[in-house]
CSV table of C-alpha atoms and ligand atoms in Angstrom, one decimal:
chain,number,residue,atom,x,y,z
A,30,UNK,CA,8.6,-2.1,22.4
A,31,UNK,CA,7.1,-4.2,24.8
A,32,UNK,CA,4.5,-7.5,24.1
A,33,UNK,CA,1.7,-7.9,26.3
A,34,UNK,CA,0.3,-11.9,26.7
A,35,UNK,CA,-1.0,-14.3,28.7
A,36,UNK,CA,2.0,-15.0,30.3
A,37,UNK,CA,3.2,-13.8,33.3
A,38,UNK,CA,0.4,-11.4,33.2
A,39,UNK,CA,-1.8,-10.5,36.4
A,40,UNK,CA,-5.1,-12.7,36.6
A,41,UNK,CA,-8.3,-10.8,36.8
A,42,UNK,CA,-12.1,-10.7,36.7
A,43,UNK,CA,-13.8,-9.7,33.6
A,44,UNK,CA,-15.8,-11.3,30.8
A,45,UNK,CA,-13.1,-11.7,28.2
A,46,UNK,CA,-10.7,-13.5,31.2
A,47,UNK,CA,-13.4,-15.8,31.7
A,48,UNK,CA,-14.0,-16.2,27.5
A,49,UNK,CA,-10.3,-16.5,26.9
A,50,UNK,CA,-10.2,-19.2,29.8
A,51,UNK,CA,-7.1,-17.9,31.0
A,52,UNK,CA,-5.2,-14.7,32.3
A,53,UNK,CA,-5.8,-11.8,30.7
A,54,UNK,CA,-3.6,-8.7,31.6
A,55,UNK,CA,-6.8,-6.2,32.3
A,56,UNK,CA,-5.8,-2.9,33.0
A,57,UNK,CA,-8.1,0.3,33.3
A,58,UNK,CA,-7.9,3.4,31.8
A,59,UNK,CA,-10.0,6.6,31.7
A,60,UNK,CA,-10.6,6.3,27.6
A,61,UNK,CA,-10.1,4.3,25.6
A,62,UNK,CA,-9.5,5.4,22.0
A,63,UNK,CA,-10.2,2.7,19.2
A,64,UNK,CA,-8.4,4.0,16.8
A,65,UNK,CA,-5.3,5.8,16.2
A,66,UNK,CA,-5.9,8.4,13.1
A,67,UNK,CA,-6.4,11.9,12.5
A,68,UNK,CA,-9.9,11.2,15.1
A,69,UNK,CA,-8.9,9.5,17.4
A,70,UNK,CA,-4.9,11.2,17.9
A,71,UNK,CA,-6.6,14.2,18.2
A,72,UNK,CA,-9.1,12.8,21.0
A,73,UNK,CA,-6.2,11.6,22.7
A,74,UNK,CA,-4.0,14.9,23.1
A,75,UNK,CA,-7.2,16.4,24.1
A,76,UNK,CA,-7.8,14.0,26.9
A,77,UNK,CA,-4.3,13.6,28.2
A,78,UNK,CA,-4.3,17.5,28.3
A,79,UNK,CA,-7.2,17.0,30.7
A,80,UNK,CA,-4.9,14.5,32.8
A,81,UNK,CA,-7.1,11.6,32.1
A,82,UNK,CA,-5.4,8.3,31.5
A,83,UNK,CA,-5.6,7.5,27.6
A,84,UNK,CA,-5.1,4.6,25.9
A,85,UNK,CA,-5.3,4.1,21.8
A,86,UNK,CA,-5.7,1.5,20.4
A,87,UNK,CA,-4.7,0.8,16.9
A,88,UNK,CA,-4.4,-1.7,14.2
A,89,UNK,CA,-2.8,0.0,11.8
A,90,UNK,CA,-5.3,-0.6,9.0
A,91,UNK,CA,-6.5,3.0,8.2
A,92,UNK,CA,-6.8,5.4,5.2
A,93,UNK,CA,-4.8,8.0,7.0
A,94,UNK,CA,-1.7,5.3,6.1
A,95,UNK,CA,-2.4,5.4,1.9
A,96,UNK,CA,-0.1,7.7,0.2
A,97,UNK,CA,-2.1,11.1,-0.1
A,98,UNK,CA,-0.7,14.3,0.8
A,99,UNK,CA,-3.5,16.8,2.1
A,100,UNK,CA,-3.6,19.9,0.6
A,101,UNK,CA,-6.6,21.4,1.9
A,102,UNK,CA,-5.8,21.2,6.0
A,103,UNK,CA,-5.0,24.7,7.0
A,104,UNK,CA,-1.6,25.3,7.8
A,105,UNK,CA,0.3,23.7,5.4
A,106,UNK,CA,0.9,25.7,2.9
A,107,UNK,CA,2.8,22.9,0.8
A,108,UNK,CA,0.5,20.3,1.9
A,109,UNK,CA,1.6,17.4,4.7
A,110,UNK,CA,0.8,13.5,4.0
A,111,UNK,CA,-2.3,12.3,6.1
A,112,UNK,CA,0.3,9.3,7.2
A,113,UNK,CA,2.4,12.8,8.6
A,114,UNK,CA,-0.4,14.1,10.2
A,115,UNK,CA,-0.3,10.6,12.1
A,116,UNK,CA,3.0,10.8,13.5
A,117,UNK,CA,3.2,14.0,14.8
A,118,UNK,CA,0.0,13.5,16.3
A,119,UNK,CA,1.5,10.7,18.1
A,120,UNK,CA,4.1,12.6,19.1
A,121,UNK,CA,2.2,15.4,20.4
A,122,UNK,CA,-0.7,12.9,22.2
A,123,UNK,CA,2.7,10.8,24.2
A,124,UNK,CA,4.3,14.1,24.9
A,125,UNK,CA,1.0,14.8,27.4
A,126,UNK,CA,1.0,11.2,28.3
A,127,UNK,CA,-1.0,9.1,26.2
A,128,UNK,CA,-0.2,5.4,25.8
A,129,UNK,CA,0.0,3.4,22.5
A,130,UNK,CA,-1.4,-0.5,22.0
A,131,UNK,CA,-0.9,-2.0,18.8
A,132,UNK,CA,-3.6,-4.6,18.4
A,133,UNK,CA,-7.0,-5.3,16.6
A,134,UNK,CA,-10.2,-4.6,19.0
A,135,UNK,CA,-12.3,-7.7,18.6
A,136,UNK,CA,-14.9,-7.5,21.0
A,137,UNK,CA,-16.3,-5.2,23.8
A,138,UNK,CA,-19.0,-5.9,26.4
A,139,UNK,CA,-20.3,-3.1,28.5
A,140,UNK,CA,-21.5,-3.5,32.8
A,141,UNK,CA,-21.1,-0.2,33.6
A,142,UNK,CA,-17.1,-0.3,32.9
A,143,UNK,CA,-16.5,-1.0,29.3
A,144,UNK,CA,-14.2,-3.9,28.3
A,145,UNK,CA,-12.6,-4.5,25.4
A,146,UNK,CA,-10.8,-7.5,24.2
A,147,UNK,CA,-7.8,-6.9,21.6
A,148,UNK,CA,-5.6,-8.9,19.7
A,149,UNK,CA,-2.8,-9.0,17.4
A,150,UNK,CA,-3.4,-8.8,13.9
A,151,UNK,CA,-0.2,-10.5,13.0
A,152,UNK,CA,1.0,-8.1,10.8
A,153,UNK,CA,-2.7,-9.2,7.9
A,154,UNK,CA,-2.8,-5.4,7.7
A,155,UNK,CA,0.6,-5.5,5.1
A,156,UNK,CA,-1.1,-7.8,2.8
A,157,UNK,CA,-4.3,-6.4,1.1
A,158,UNK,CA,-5.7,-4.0,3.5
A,159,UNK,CA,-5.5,-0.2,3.7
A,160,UNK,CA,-2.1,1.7,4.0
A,161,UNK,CA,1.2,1.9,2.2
A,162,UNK,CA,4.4,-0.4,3.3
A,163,UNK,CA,6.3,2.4,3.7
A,164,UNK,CA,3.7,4.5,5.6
A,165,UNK,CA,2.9,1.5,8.4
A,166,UNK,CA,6.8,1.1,8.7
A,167,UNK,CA,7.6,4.7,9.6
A,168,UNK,CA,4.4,4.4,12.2
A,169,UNK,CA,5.7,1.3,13.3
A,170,UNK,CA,9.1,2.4,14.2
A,171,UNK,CA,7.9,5.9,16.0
A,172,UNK,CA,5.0,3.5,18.1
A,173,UNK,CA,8.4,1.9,19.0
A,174,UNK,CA,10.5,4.9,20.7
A,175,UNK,CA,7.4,6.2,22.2
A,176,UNK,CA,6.6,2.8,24.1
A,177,UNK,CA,4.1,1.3,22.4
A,178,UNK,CA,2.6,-2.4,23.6
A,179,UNK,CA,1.6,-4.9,20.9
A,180,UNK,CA,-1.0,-7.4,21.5
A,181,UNK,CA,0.3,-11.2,21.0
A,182,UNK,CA,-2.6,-13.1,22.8
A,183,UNK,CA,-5.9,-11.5,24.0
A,184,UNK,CA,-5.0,-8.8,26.0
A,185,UNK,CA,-8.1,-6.8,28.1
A,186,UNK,CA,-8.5,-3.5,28.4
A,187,UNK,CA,-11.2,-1.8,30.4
A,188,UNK,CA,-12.4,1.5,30.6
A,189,UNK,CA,-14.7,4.2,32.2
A,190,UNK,CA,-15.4,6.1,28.6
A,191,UNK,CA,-14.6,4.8,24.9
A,192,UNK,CA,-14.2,6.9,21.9
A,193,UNK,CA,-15.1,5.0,18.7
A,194,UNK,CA,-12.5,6.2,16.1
A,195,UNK,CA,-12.4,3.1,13.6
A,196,UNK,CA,-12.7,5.0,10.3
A,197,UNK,CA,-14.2,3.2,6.6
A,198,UNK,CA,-12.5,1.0,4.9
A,199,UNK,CA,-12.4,1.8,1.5
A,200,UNK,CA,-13.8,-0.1,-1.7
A,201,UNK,CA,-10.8,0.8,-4.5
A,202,UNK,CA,-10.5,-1.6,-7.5
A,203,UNK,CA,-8.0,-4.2,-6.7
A,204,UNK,CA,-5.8,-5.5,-9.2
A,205,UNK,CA,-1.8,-5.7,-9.6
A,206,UNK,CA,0.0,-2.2,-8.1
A,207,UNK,CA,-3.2,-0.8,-6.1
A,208,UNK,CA,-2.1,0.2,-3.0
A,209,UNK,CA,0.9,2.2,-4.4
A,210,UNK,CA,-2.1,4.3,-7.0
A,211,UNK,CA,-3.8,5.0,-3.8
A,212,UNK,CA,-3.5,8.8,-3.3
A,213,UNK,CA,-1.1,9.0,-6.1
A,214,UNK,CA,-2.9,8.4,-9.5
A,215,UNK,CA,-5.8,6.9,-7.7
A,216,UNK,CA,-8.5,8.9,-5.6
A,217,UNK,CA,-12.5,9.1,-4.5
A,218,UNK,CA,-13.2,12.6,-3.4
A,219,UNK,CA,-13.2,16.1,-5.3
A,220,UNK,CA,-12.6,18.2,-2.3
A,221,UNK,CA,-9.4,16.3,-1.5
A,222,UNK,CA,-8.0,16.1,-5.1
A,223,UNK,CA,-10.5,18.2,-7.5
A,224,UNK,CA,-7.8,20.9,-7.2
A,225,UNK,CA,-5.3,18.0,-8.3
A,226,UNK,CA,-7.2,17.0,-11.5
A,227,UNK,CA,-7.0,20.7,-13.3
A,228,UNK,CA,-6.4,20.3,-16.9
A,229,UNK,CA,-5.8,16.5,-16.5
A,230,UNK,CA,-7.1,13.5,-18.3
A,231,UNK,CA,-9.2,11.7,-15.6
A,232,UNK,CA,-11.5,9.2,-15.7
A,233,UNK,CA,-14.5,8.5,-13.0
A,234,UNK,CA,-15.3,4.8,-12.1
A,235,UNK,CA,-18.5,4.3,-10.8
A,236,UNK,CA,-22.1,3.4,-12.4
A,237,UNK,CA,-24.9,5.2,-10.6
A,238,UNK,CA,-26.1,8.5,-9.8
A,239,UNK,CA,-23.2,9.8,-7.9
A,240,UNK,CA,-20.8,8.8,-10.4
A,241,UNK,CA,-22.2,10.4,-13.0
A,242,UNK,CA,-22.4,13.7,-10.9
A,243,UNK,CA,-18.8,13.2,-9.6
A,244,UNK,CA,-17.7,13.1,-13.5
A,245,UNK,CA,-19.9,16.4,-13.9
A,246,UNK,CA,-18.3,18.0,-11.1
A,247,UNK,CA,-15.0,17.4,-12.5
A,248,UNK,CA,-15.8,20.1,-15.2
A,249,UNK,CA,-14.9,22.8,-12.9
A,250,UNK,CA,-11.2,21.3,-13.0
A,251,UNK,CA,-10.8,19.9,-16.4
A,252,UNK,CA,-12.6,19.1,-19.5
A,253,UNK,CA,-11.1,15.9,-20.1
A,254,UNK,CA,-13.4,13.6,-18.3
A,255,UNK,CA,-14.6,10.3,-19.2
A,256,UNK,CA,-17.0,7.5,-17.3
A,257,UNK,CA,-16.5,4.0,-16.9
A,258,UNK,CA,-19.3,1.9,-15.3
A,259,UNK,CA,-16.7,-0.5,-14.4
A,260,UNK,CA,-19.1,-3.5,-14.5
A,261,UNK,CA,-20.3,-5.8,-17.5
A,262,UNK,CA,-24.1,-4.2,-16.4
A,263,UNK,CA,-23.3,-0.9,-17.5
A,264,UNK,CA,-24.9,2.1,-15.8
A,265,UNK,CA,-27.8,2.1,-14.0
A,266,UNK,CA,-29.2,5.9,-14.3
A,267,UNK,CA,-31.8,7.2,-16.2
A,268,UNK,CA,-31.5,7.8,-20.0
A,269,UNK,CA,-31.5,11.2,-19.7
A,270,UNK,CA,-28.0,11.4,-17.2
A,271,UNK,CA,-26.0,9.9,-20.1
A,272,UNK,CA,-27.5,12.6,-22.3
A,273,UNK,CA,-26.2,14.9,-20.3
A,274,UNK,CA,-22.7,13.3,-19.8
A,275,UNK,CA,-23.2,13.2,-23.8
A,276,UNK,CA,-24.0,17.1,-24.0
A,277,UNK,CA,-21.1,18.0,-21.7
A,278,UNK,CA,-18.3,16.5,-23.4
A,279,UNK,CA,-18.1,13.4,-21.2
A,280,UNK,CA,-17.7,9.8,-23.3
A,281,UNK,CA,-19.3,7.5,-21.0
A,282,UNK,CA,-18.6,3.5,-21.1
A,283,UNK,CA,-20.9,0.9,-20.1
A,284,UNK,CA,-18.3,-1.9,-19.0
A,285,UNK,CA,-16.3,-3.5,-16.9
A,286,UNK,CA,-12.2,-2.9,-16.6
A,287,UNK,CA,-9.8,-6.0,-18.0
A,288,UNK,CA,-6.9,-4.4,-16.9
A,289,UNK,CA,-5.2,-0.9,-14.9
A,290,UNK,CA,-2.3,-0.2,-16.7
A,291,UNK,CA,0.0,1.2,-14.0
A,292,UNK,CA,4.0,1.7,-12.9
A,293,UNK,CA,5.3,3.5,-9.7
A,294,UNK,CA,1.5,4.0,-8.3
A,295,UNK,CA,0.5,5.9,-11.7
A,296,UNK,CA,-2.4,4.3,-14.0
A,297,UNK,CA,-1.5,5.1,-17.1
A,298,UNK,CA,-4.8,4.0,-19.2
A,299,UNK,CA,-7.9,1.7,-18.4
A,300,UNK,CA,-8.7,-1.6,-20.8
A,301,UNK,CA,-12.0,-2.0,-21.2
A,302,UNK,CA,-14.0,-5.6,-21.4
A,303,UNK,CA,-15.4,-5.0,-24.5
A,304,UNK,CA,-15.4,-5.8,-28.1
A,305,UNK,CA,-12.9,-3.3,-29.7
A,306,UNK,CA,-10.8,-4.0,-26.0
A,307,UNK,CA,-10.5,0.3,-25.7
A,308,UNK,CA,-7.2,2.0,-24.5
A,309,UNK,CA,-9.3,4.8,-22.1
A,310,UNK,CA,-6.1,6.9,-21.3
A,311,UNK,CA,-5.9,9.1,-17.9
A,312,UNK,CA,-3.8,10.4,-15.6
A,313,UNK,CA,-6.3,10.6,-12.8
A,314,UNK,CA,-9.1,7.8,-11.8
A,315,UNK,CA,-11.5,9.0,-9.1
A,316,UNK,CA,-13.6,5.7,-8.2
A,317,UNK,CA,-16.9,6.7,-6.7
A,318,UNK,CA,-18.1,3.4,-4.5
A,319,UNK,CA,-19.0,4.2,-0.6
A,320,UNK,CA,-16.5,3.0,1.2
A,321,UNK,CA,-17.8,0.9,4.2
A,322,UNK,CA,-18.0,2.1,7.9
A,323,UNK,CA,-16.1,-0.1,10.2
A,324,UNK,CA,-19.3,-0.3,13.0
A,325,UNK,CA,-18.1,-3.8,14.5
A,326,UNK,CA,-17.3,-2.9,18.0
A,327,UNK,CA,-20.0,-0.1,18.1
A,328,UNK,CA,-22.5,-3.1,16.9
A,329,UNK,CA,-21.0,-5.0,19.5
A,330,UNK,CA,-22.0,-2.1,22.4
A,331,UNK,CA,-25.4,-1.6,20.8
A,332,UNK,CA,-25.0,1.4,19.7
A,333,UNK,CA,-27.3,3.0,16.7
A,334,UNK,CA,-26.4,3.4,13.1
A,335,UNK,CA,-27.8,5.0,10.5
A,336,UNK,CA,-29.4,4.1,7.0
A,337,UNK,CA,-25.7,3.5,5.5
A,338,UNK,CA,-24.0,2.2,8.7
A,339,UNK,CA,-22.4,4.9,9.9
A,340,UNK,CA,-22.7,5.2,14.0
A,341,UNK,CA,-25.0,8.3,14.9
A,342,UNK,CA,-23.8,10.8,16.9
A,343,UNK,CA,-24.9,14.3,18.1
A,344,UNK,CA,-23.5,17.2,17.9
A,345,UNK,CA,-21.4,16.5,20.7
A,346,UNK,CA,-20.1,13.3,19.8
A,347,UNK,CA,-22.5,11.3,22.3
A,348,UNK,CA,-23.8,7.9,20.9
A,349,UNK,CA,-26.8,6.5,22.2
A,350,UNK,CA,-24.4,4.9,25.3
A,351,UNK,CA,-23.8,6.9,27.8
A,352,UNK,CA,-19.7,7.5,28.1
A,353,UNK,CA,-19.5,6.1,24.4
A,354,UNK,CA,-18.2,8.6,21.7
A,355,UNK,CA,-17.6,8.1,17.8
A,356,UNK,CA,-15.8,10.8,15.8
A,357,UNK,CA,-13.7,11.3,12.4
A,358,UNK,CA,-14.8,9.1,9.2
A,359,UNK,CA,-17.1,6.1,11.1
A,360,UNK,CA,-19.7,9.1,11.6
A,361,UNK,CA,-20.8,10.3,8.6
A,362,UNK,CA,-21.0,9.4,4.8
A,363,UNK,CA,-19.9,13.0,4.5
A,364,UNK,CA,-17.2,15.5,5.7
A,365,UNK,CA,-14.6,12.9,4.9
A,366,UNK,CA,-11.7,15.2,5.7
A,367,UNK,CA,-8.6,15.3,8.2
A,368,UNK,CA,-10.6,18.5,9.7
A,369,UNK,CA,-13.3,16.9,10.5
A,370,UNK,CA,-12.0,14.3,11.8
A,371,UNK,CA,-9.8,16.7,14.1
A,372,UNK,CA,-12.9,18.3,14.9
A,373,UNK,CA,-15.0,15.4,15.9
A,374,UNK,CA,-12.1,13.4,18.4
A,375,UNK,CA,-12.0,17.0,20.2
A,376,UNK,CA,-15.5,17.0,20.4
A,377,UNK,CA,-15.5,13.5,21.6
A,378,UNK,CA,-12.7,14.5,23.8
A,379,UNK,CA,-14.7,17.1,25.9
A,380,UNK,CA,-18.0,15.2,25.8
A,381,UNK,CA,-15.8,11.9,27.5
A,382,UNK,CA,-14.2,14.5,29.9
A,383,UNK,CA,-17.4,15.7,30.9
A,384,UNK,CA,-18.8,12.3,31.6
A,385,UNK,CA,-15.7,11.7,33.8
A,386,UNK,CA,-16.1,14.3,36.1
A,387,UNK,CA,-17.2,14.1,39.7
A,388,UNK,CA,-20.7,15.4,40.3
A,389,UNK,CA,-19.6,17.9,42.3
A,390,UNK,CA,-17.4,19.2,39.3
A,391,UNK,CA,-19.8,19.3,37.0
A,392,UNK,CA,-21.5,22.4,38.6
A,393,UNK,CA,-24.4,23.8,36.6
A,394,UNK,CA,-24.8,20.5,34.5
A,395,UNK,CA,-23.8,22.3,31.2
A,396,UNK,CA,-21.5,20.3,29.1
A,397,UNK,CA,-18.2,21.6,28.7
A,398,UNK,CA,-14.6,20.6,28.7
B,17,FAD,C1,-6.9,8.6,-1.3
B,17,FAD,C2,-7.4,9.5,-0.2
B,17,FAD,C3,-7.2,10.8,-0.2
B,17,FAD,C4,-7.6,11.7,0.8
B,17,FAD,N1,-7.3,13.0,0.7
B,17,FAD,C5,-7.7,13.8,1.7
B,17,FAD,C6,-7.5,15.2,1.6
B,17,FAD,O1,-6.8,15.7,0.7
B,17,FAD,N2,-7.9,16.0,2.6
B,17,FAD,C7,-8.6,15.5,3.7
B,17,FAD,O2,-9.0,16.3,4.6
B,17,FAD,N3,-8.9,14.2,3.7
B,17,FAD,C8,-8.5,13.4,2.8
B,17,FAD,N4,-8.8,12.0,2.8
B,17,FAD,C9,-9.7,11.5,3.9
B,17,FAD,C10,-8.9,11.4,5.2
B,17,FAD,O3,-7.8,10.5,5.1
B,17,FAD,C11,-9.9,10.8,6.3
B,17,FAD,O4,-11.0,11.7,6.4
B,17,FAD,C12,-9.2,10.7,7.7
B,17,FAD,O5,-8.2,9.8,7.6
B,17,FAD,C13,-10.3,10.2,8.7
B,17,FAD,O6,-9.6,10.0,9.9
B,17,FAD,P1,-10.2,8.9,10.9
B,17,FAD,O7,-9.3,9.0,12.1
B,17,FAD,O8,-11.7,9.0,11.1
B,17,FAD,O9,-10.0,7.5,10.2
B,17,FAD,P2,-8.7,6.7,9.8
B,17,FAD,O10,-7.6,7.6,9.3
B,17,FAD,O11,-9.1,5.6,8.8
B,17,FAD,O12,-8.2,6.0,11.1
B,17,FAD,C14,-8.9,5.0,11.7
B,17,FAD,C15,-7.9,4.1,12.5
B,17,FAD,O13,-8.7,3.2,13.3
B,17,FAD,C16,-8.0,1.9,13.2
B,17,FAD,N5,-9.0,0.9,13.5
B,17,FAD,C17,-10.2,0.7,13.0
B,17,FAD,N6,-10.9,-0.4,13.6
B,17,FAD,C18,-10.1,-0.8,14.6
B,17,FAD,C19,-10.2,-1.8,15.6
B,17,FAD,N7,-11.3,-2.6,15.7
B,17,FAD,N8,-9.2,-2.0,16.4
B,17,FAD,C20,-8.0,-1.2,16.4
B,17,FAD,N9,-7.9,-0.2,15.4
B,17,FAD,C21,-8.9,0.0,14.6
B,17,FAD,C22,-7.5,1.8,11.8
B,17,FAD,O14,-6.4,1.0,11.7
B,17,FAD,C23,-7.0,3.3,11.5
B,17,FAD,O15,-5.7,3.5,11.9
B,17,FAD,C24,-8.4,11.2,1.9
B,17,FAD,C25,-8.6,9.8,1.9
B,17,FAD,C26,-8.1,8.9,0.9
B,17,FAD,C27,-8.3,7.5,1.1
């Protein structure tokens, strides 16, 4: 693996040179892909397919690195691990070309190239944030044989297109043994793991509206649901949804968790804050709070979002830059799937192609790969 800093590097022009006071290695690159799951991976094999020069960029801090296999991605029959889906889509993006820099996008200007600045993250993505040890090790050691750079100082990239491929980060409970229930005993959305929950005990943690729908919806699967509001508030829906959690068989509590009870990644019962301090066994929690977009560097290059941050998009993929693309998870508060997310980084693919085109190669002016 090689390290990329200020040292020895060539000195150029370029805003974050000038911020960083001192060289900056600032190479250029077709596209560059911020973001190195399902979304962006699948941008990148696209592009390099089209002979462009890729570049993704990835800090190693995604959901696509927790421990849930996907059962629902056609093709799989006995369902692959999302942190799977990420190698061989690394493998199959550097087998056309693509080029791997492990570093944390910071910042990003825009003069008609775009420029981003990226830094290490020196290894902060182990301690509390999203993935599984195990998971970033094993993507880790494949960056390694297929040649990817790491970021030490500030290292600049710039580029004629960017896809924006960041993902959510996601808002699970924290407490001792998390990460390792994340995907195993531990989950958010019925179309990933519904199928999972059948027959089980499982408990949904959430107070508002779409909690209370998400424990409904649970029915289909099993009727051994309960609700905890997980907060000393309680719920905050009308009276009338906690009659109808009442009439369908689902005990509803208005408090907050002491304690997860957990071994191996598998929560074995919530303790409730309250009086009587109530055992709430399960097998499955589903926590239902959004997880949050992560918009920095599109915030950064002025690009729109909507009413619950995600960046808007069109059809296409465009943005409201021109030659600036979002796809996968950072899109939408919906559709939170590996296809769609495959779906999107092609789309974004093609549209980024398009925009890097001659003029004289771009014929009748309709879009197309
Ligand atoms: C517990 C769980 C179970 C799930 N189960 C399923 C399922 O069964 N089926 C299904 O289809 N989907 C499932 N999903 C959802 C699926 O994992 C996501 O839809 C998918 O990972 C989205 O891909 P993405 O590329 O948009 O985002 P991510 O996979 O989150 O990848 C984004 C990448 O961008 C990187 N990044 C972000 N910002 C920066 C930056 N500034 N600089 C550098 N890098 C950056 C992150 O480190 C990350 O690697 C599940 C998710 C969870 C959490």
């Amino acid at each position: 693996m090689s390290e990329l800093d200020q040292t020895g590097a060539p000195s150029t022009s370029g805003e974050f040179a000038a911020q960083a006071g001192a060289p900056v290695y600032e190479r250029e690159v077709d596209c560059a892909i911020i973001g190195g799951g399902p979304a962006g991976l699948s941008a990148a094999v696209c592009l390099s397919r089209m002979r462009r020069s890729v570049l993704v960029i990835d800090d190693r801090d995604g959901r696509s690195l927790w421990g849930q296999t996907n059962r629902n991605y056609l093709g799989f029959p006995d369902g692959i691990p999302a942190a799977e889906i990420r190698l061989q889509g690394r493998r199959q993006a550097a087998r056309y070309g693509t080029k791997f820099l492990n570093g944390r996008v910071i910042a990003a200007s825009h003069d008609g190239l775009f420029h981003l600045r990226v830094e290490g993250t020196l290894g902060d993505n182990r301690r509390e944030t999203a993935g599984r040890v195990v998971n970033i090790r094993r993507d880790e050691e494949l960056g390694s044989s297929l040649g990817e750079e790491k970021a030490i100082g500030p290292v600049g990239v710039a580029a004629r297109t960017v896809i924006l491929a960041t993902g959510v980060r996601d808002n699970f409970p924290k407490f001792l043994g998390w990460a390792q229930c994340v995907g195993k005993s531990l989950f958010w959305c019925i179309a990933c793991d519904g199928y999972e929950s059948t027959g089980k005990v499982v408990a949904v943690l959430g107070h508002d509206e779409d909690a209370v729908e998400t424990a409904l919806d649970l029915l289909d699967f099993t009727d051994k649901v309960s609700i905890v509001a997980g907060r000393p508030e309680g719920f905050d829906v009308p009276e009338q949804r906690l009659a109808d959690l009442r009439d369908n068989g689902i005990e509803a509590y208005p408090h907050a968790v002491a304690a997860y009870v957990n071994a191996d990644g598998q929560i074995e019962a919530l303790m409730l804050d309250d009086p009587a301090e109530t055992r709430v066994p399960v097998e499955m929690v589903f926590v239902y709070r959004r997880p949050t977009p992560r918009t920095d560097i599109a915030v950064a290059l002025g690009l729109k979002l909507n009413e619950l941050g995600h960046i808007v998009v069109d059809l296409d993929q465009h943005t409201n830059v021109p030659g600036l693309y979002a796809a996968g998870d950072v899109t939408s508060p919906h559709d939170h799937q590996i296809s769609a997310a495959v779906h999107e980084g092609n789309q974004a693919a093609c549209a980024a192609n398009y925009f890097l085109y001659r003029p004289v190669q771009r014929g009748s002016g309709k879009e197309e790969c």
